[in-house]
Short mmCIF file of C-alpha atoms in Angstrom, two decimals:
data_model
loop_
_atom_site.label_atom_id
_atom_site.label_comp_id
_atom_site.label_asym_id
_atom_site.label_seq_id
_atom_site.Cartn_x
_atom_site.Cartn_y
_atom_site.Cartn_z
CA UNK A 101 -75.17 -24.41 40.37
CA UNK A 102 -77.86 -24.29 43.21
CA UNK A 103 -77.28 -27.55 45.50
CA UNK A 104 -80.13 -29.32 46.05
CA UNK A 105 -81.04 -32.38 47.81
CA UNK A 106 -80.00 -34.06 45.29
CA UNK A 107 -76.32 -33.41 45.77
CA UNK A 108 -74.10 -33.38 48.84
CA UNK A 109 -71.41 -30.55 48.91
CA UNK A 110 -68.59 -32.13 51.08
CA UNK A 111 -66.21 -29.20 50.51
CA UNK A 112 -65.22 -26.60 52.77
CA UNK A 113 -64.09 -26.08 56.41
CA UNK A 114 -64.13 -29.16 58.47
CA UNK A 115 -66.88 -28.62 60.37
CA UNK A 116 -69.33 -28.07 57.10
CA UNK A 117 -68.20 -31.24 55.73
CA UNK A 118 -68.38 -33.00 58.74
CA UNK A 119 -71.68 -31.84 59.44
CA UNK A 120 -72.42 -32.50 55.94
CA UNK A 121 -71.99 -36.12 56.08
CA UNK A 122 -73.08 -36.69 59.65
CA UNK A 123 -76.49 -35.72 58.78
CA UNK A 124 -76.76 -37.76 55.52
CA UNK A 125 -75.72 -41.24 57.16
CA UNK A 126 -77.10 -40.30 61.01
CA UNK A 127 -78.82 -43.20 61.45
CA UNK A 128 -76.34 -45.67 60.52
CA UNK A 129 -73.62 -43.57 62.17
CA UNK A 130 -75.66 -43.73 65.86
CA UNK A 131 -76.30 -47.46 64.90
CA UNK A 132 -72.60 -48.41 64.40
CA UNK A 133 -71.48 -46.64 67.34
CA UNK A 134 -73.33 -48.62 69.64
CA UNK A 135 -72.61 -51.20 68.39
CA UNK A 136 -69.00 -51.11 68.57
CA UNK A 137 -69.45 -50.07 72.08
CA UNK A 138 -71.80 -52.53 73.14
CA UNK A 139 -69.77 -55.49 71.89
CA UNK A 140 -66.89 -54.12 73.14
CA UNK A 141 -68.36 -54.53 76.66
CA UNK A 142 -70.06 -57.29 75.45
CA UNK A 143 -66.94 -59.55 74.18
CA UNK A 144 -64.10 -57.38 76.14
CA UNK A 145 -65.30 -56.64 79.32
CA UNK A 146 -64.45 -52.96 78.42
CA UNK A 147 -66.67 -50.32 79.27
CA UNK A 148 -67.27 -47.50 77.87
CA UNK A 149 -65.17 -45.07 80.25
CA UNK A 150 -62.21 -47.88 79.74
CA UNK A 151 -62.83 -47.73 75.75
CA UNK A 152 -62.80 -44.21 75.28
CA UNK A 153 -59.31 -43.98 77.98
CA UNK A 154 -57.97 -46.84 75.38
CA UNK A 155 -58.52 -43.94 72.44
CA UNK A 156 -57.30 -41.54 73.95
CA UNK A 157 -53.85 -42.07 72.33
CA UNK A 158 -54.67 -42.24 68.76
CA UNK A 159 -56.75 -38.62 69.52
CA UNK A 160 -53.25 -37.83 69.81
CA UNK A 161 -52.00 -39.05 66.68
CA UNK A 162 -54.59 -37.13 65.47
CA UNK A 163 -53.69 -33.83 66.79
CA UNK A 164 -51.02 -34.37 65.30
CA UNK A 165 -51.16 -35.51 61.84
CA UNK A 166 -54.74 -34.45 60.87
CA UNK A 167 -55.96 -31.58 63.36
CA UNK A 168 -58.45 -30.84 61.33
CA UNK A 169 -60.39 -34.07 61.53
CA UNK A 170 -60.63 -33.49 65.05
CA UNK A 171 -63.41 -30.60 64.04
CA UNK A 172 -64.68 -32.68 61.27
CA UNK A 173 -65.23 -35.13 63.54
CA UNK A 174 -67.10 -33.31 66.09
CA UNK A 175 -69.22 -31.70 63.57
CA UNK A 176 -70.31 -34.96 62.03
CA UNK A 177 -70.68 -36.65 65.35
CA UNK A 178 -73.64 -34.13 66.82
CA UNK A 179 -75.13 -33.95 63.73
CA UNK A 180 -75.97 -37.50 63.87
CA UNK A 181 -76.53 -37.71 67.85
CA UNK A 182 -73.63 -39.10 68.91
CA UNK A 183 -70.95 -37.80 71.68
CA UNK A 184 -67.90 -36.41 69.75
CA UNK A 185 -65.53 -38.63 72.01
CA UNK A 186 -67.34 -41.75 71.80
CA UNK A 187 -67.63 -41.35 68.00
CA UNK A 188 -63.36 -40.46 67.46
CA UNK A 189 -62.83 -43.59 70.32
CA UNK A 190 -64.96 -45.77 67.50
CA UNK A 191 -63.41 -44.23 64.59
CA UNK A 192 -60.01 -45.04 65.87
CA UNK A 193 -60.88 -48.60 66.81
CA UNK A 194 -63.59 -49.78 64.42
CA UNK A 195 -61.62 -51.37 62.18
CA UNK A 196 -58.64 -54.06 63.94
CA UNK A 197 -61.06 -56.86 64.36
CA UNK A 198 -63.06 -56.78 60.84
CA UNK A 199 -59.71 -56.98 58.62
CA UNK A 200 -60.46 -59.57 55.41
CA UNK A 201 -57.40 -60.99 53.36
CA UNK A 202 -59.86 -61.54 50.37
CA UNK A 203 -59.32 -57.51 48.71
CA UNK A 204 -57.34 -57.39 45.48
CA UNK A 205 -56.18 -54.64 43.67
CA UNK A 206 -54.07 -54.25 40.47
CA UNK A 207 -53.04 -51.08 38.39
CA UNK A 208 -52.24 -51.16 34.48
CA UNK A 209 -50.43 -48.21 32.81
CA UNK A 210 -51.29 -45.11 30.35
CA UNK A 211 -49.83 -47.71 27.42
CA UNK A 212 -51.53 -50.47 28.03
CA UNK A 213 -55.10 -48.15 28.31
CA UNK A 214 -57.40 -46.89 26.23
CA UNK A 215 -57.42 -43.13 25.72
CA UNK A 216 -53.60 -42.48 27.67
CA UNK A 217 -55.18 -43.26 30.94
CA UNK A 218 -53.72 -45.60 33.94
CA UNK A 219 -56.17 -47.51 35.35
CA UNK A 220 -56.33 -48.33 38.50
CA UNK A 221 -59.08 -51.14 40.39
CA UNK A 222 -59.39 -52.35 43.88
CA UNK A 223 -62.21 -55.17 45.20
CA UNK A 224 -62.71 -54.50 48.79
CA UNK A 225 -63.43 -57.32 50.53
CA UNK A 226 -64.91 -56.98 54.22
CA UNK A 227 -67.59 -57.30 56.39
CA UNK A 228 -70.71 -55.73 54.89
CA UNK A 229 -71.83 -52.29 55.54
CA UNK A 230 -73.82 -49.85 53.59
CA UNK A 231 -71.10 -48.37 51.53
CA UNK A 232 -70.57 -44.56 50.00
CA UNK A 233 -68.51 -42.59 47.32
CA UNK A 234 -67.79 -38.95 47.52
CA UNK A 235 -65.27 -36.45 46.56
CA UNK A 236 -64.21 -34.40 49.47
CA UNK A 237 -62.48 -31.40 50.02
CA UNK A 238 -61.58 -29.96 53.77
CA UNK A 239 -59.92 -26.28 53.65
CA UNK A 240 -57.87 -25.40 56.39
CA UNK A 241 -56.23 -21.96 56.46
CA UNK A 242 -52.49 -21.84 55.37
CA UNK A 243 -52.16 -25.09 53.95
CA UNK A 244 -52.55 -27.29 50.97
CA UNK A 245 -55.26 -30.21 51.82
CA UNK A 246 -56.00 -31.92 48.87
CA UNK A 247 -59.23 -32.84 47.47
CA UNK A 248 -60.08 -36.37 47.05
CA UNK A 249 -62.42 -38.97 45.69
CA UNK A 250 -62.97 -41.99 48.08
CA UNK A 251 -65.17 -44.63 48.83
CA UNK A 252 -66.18 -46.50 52.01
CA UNK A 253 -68.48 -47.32 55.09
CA UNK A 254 -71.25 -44.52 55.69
CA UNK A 255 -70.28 -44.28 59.04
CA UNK A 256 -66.92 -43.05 58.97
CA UNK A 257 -64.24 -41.25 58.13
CA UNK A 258 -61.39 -43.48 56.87
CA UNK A 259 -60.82 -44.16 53.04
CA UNK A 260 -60.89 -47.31 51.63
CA UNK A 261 -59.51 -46.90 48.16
CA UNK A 262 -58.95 -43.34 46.60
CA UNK A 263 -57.49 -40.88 44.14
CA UNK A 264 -56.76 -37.21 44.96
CA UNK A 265 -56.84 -34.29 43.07
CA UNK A 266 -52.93 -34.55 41.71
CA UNK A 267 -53.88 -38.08 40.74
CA UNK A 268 -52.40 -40.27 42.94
CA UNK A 269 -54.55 -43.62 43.50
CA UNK A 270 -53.89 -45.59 46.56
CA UNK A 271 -55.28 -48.70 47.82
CA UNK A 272 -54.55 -50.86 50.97
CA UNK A 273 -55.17 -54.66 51.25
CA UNK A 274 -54.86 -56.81 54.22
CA UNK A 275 -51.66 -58.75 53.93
CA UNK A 276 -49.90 -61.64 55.53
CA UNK A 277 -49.50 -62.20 59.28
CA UNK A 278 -47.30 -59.59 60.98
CA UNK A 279 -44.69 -61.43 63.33
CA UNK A 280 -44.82 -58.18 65.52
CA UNK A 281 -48.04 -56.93 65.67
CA UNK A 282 -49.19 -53.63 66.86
CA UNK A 283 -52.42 -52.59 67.96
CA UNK A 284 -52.07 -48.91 69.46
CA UNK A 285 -51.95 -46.18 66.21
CA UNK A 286 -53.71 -45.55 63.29
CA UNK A 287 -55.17 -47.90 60.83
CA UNK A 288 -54.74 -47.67 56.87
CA UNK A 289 -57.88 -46.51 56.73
CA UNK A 290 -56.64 -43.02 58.40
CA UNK A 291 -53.00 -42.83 56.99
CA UNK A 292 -54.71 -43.61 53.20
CA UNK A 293 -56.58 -40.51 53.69
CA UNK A 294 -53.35 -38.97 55.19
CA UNK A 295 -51.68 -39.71 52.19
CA UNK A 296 -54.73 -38.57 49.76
CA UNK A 297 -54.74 -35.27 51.32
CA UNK A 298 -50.69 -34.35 51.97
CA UNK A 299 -49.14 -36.55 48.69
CA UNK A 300 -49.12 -35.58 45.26
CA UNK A 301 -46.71 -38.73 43.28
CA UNK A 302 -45.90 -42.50 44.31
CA UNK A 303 -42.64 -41.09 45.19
CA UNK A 304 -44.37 -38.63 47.97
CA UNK A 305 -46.39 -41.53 49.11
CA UNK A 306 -43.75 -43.55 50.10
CA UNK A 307 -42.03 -41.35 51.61
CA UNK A 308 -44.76 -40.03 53.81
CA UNK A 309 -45.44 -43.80 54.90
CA UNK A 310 -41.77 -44.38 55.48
CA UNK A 311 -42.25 -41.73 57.95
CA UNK A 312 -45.34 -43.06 59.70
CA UNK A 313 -43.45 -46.30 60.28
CA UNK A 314 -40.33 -44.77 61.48
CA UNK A 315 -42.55 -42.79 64.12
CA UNK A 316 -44.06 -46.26 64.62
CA UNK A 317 -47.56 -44.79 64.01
CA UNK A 318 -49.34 -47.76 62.13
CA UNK A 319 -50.86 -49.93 63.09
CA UNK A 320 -52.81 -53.39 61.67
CA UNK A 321 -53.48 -55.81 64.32
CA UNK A 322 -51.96 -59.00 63.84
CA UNK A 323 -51.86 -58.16 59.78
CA UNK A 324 -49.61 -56.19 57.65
CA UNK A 325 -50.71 -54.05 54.95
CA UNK A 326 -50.55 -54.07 51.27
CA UNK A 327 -50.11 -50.94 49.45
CA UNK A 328 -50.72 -50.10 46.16
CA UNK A 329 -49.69 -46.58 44.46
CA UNK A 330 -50.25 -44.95 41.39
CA UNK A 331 -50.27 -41.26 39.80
CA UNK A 332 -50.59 -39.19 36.99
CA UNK A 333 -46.56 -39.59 35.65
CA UNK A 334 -47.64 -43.59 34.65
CA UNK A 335 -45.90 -44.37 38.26
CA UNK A 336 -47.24 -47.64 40.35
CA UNK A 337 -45.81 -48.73 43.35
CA UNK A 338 -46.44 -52.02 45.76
CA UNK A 339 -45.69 -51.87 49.47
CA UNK A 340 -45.97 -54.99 51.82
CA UNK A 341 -45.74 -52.78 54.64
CA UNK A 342 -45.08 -54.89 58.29
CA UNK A 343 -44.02 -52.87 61.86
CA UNK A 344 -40.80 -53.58 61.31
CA UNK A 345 -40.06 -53.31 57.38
CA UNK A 346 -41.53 -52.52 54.02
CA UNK A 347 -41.25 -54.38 51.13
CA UNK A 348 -41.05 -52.55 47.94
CA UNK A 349 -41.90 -53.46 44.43
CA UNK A 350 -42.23 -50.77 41.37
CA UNK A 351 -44.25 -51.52 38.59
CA UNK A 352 -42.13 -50.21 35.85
CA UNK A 353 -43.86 -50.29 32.15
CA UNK A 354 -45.29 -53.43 33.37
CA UNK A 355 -48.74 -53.84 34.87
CA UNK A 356 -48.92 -54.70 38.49
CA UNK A 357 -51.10 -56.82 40.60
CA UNK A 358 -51.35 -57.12 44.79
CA UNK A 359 -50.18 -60.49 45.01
CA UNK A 360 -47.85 -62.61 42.15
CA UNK A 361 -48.44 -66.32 42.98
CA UNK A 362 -52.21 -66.17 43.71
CA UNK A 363 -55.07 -67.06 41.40
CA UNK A 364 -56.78 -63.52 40.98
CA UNK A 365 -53.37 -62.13 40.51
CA UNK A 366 -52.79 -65.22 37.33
CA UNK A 367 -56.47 -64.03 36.13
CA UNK A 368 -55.89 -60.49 36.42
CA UNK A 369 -52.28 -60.47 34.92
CA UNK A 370 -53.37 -62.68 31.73
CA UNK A 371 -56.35 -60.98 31.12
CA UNK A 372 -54.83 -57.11 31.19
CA UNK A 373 -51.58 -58.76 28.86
CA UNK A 374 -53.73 -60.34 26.71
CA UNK A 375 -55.86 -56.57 25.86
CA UNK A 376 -53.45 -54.65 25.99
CA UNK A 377 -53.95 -51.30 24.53
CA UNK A 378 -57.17 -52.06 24.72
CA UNK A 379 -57.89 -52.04 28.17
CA UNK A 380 -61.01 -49.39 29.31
CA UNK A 381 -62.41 -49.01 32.80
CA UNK A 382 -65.50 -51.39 31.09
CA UNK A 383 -62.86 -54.20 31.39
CA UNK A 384 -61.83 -53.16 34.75
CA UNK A 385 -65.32 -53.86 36.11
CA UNK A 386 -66.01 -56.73 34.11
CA UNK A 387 -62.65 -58.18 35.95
CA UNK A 388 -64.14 -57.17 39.33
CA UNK A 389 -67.30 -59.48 38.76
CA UNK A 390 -64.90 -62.74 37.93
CA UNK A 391 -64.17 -65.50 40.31
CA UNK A 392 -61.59 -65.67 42.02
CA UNK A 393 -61.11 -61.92 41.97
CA UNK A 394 -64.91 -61.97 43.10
CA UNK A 395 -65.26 -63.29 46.54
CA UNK A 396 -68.70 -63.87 48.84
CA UNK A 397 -67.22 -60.97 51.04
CA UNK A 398 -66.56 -58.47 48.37
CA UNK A 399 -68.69 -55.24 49.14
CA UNK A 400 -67.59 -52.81 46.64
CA UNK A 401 -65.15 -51.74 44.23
CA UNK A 402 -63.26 -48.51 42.47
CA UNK A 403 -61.68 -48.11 39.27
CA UNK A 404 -59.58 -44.80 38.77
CA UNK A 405 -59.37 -43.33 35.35
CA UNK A 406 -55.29 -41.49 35.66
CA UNK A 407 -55.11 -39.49 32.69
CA UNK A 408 -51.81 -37.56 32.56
CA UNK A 409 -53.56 -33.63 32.83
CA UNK A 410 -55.77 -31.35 34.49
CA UNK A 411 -56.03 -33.96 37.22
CA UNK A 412 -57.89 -31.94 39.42
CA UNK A 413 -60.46 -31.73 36.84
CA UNK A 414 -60.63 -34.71 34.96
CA UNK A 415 -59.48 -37.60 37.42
CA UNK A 416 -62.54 -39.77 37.35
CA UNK A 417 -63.18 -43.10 39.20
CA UNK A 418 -66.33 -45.46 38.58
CA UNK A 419 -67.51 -46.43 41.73
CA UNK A 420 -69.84 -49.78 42.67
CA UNK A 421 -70.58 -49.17 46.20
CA UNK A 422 -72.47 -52.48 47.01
CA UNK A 423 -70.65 -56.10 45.93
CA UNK A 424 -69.68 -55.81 42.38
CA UNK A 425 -72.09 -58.52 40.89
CA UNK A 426 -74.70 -56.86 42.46
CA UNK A 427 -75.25 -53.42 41.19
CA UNK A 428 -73.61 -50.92 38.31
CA UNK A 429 -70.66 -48.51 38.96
CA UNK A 430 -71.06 -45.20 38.56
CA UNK A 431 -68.41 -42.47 37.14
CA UNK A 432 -67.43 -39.50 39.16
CA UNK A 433 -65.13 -36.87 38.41
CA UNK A 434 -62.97 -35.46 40.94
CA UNK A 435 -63.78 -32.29 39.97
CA UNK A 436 -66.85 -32.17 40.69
CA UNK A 437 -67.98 -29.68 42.97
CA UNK A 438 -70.35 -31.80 44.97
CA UNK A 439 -71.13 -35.93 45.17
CA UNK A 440 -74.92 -36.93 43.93
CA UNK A 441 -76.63 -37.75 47.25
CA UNK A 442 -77.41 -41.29 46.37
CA UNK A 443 -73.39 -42.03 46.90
CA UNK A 444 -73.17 -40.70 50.27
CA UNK A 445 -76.03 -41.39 52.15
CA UNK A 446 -75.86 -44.89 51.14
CA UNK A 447 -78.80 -45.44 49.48
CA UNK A 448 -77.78 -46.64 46.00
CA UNK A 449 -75.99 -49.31 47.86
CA UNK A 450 -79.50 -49.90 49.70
CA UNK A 451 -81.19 -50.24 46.31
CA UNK A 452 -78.52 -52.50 45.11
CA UNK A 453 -79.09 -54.80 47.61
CA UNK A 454 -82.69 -54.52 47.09
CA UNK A 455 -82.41 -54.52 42.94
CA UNK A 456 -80.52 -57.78 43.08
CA UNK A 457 -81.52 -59.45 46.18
CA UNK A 458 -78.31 -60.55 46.64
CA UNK A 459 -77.62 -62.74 43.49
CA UNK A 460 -75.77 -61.65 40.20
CA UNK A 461 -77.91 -58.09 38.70
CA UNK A 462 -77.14 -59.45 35.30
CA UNK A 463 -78.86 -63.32 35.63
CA UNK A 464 -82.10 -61.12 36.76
CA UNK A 465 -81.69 -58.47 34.29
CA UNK A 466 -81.27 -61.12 31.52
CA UNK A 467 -84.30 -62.72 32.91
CA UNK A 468 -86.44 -59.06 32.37
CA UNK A 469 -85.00 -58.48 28.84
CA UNK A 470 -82.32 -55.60 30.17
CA UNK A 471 -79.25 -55.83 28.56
CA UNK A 472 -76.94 -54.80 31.67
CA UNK A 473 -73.40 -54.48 29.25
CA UNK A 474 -75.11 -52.52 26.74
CA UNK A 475 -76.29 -50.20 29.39
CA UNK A 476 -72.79 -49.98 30.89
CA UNK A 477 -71.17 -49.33 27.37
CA UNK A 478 -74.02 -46.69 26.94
CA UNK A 479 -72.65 -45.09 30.38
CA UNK A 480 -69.23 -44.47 29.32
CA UNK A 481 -69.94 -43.37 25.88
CA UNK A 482 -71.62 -40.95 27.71
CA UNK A 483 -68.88 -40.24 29.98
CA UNK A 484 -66.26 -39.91 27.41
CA UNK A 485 -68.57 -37.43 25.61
CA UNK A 486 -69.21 -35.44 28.86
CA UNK A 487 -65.45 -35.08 28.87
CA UNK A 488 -64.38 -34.36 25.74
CA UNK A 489 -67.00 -31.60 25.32
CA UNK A 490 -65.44 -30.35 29.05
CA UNK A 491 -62.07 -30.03 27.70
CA UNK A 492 -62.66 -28.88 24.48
CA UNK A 493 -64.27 -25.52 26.22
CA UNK A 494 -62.26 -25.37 28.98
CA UNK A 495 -60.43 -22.66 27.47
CA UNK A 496 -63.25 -21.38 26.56
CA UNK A 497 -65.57 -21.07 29.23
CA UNK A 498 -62.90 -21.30 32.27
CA UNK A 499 -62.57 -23.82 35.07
CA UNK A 500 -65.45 -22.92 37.07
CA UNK A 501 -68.22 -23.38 33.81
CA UNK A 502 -66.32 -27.41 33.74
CA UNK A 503 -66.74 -28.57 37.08
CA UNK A 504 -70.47 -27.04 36.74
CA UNK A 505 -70.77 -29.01 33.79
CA UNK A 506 -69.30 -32.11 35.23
CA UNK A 507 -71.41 -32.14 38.64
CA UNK A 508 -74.33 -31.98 36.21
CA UNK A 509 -72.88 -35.14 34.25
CA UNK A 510 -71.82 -36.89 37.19
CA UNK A 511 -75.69 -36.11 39.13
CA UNK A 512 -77.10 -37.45 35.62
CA UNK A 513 -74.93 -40.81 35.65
CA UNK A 514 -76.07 -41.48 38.71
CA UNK A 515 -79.21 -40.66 38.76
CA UNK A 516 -79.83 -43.19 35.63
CA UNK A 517 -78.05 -45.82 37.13
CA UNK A 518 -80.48 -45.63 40.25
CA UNK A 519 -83.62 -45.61 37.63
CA UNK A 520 -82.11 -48.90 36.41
CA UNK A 521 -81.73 -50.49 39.49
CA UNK A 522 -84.88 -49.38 40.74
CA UNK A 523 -86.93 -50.51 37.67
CA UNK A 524 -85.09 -53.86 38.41
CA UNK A 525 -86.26 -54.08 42.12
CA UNK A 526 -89.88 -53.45 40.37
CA UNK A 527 -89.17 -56.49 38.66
CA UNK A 528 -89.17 -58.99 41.80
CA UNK A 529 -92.07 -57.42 43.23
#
């Protein structure tokens, strides 16, 4: 199909996709690099010469692990106007004073699901940015880089939450304080994506961060990390990852939630026992919008649809990139073969903001006669017919015809879920 500005291709070499996404978020990109700069010299003392020096090591890690972000990064830097050093110094850096300990994320399995599908639902909790969702594939001659769907700040790199083209979902939330902690490496937002592009199972996952640690190259602040891992076998996997150990916890046939003796983790837990075999990504959501699982720093959320086949087809995630009470999610297939523009440039989670002006979308829906859940129900009807005609023809009509099909879909999901919000924001006018 002919790409259009309505759609953002963000697969290819590393400099097209970096380029790619450096012009669609180039304001916001300059905006957030000065700013980490400025109050760097601002509240540090550092300047600039002595920030970019302080970088220079995880450039390394870099060059090592990821060499192709390096030309990514370059790429996206000058095509939003920003030095390529100053923007890899901030990409390295930008996130070990913003960490949040509010993000929750749980996983339930194939059995307990609707339709044979784990699903799989973070709430990221942080300071707020205008957020994005894309799926995103970087080639690199002579070896296997997986594609992946992700969601997170429009002005960098680093994944948030995400589920790659083999199906493995992964999620990191900040966890309790580290008694070592380490500030020189990378952050989980870079060995995530590591992980999304190089692992294809729970099993590879861990074993890949087991590595990182012994090479001692994360790092989290004063914070550890908590993972969560899931893939297409029905696998889930918890990590409390700290400098100095990892502590493990499989989910079994059980569901499994971030944190046992917390409130969200009681809600959450009761909730997915009590429909179980009934749960749908619809229930997922509606969890995400709950107190205590909902809290005033939640900024957007991701629930991954696992199903146990054609993974780099039909692994789908709904996406709410703006705080979950305040706008709709919309689904995206990892197969498609480009990300409607609305999800990476940010602007969806612009309008959300707008549509809702920051109080609950479904009080001021209610209040203009627009039934929100019936819309959302309408979505994945939708969704689930999208699929089921793709697979039914896949045979048929061959790989390439799907993902056509589902690019299509996915454009057409959005693009209604924008015409809702936006006829909502006409509303408060």
């Amino acid at each position: 199909m002919e790409y259009s500005k309505r759609l953002i291709r963000l697969d290819g070499p590393a400099r097209d996709v970096g380029a790619a996404f450096g012009e669609a978020n180039a304001a916001e990109i300059r905006e957030d690099v000065d700013r980490f700069f400025t109050e760097a010299r601002d509240k540090e003392g550092l300047a600039a010469r002595a920030l970019v020096a302080a970088g220079a090591g995880y450039i390394a890690l870099v060059e090592r692990y990821a060499p192709h972000w390096l030309d990514e990064a370059d790429a996206l830097a000058r095509a939003a106007g920003v030095e390529p050093e100053r923007y890899l110094t901030y990409q390295g850096g930008k996130y070990r004073g913003i960490n949040r300990p509010e993000c929750f994320t749980w996983y339930a399995p194939p059995d307990w699901c609707m339709n044979g599908v784990g699903l799989f639902h973070k709430n990221r909790d942080n300071k707020r940015r205008t957020q994005c969702a894309y799926v995103k594939g970087v080639h690199v001659p002579g070896k296997r880089i997986y594609r992946f769907l992700a969601s997170g700040d429009t002005m960098d790199m680093g994944t948030m939450f995400g589920v790659n083209e083999r199906g493995l979902a992964i999620a990191a939330d900040t966890g309790a304080a580290d008694p070592e902690p380490r500030w020189r490496g990378m952050m989980n937002t870079d060995t995530m994506r590591l992980m999304l592009e190089h692992c294809s199972d729970v099993d590879e996952a861990l074993a890949f961060l087991e590595g990182l640690q012994a090479d001692g190259v994360c790092a989290g602040g004063p914070l550890a990390t908590n993972w969560m891992f899931a893939d297409a076998r029905g696998e889930s996997l918890r990590v409390y990852q700290f400098v100095r150990r990892l502590e493990l916890q499989r989910g079994g046939d059980s569901c499994l939630v971030m944190r046992d003796a917390d409130a969200r983790g009681d809600l959450v837990r009761g909730e997915l026992t009590r429909e179980r075999g009934r749960l749908t990504p619809l229930t997922m959501n509606a969890l995400a919008r709950r107190a205590p699982v909902l809290d005033n720093s939640n900024c957007s959320s991701f629930t991954a649809l696992i199903p146990a086949r054609q993974n780099d087809v039909f692994t789908c995630a709904y996406v709410a990139v703006s705080r979950a009470v305040e706008t709709l999610c919309v689904p995206l297939y990892v197969g498609a073969a480009a990300t409607p523009s609305c999800l990476v440039d940010g602007s969806l989670s612009r309008l959300s903001a707008r549509a809702s002006r920051g109080a609950s979308l479904e009080a001021r829906a209610a209040a203009a006669g627009i039934d929100l859940a019936a819309f959302e129900a309408h979505l994945e009807t939708e969704r689930q017919a999208l699929e089921a005609h793709a697979r039914s023809t896949y045979h048929v009509l061959g790989r390439d015809a799907v993902v056509q099909e589902l690019t299509k879909g996915c454009l057409t999901f959005a693009e209604h879920v924008c015409g809702m919000l936006t006829d909502l924001e006409k509303t408060h006018a």
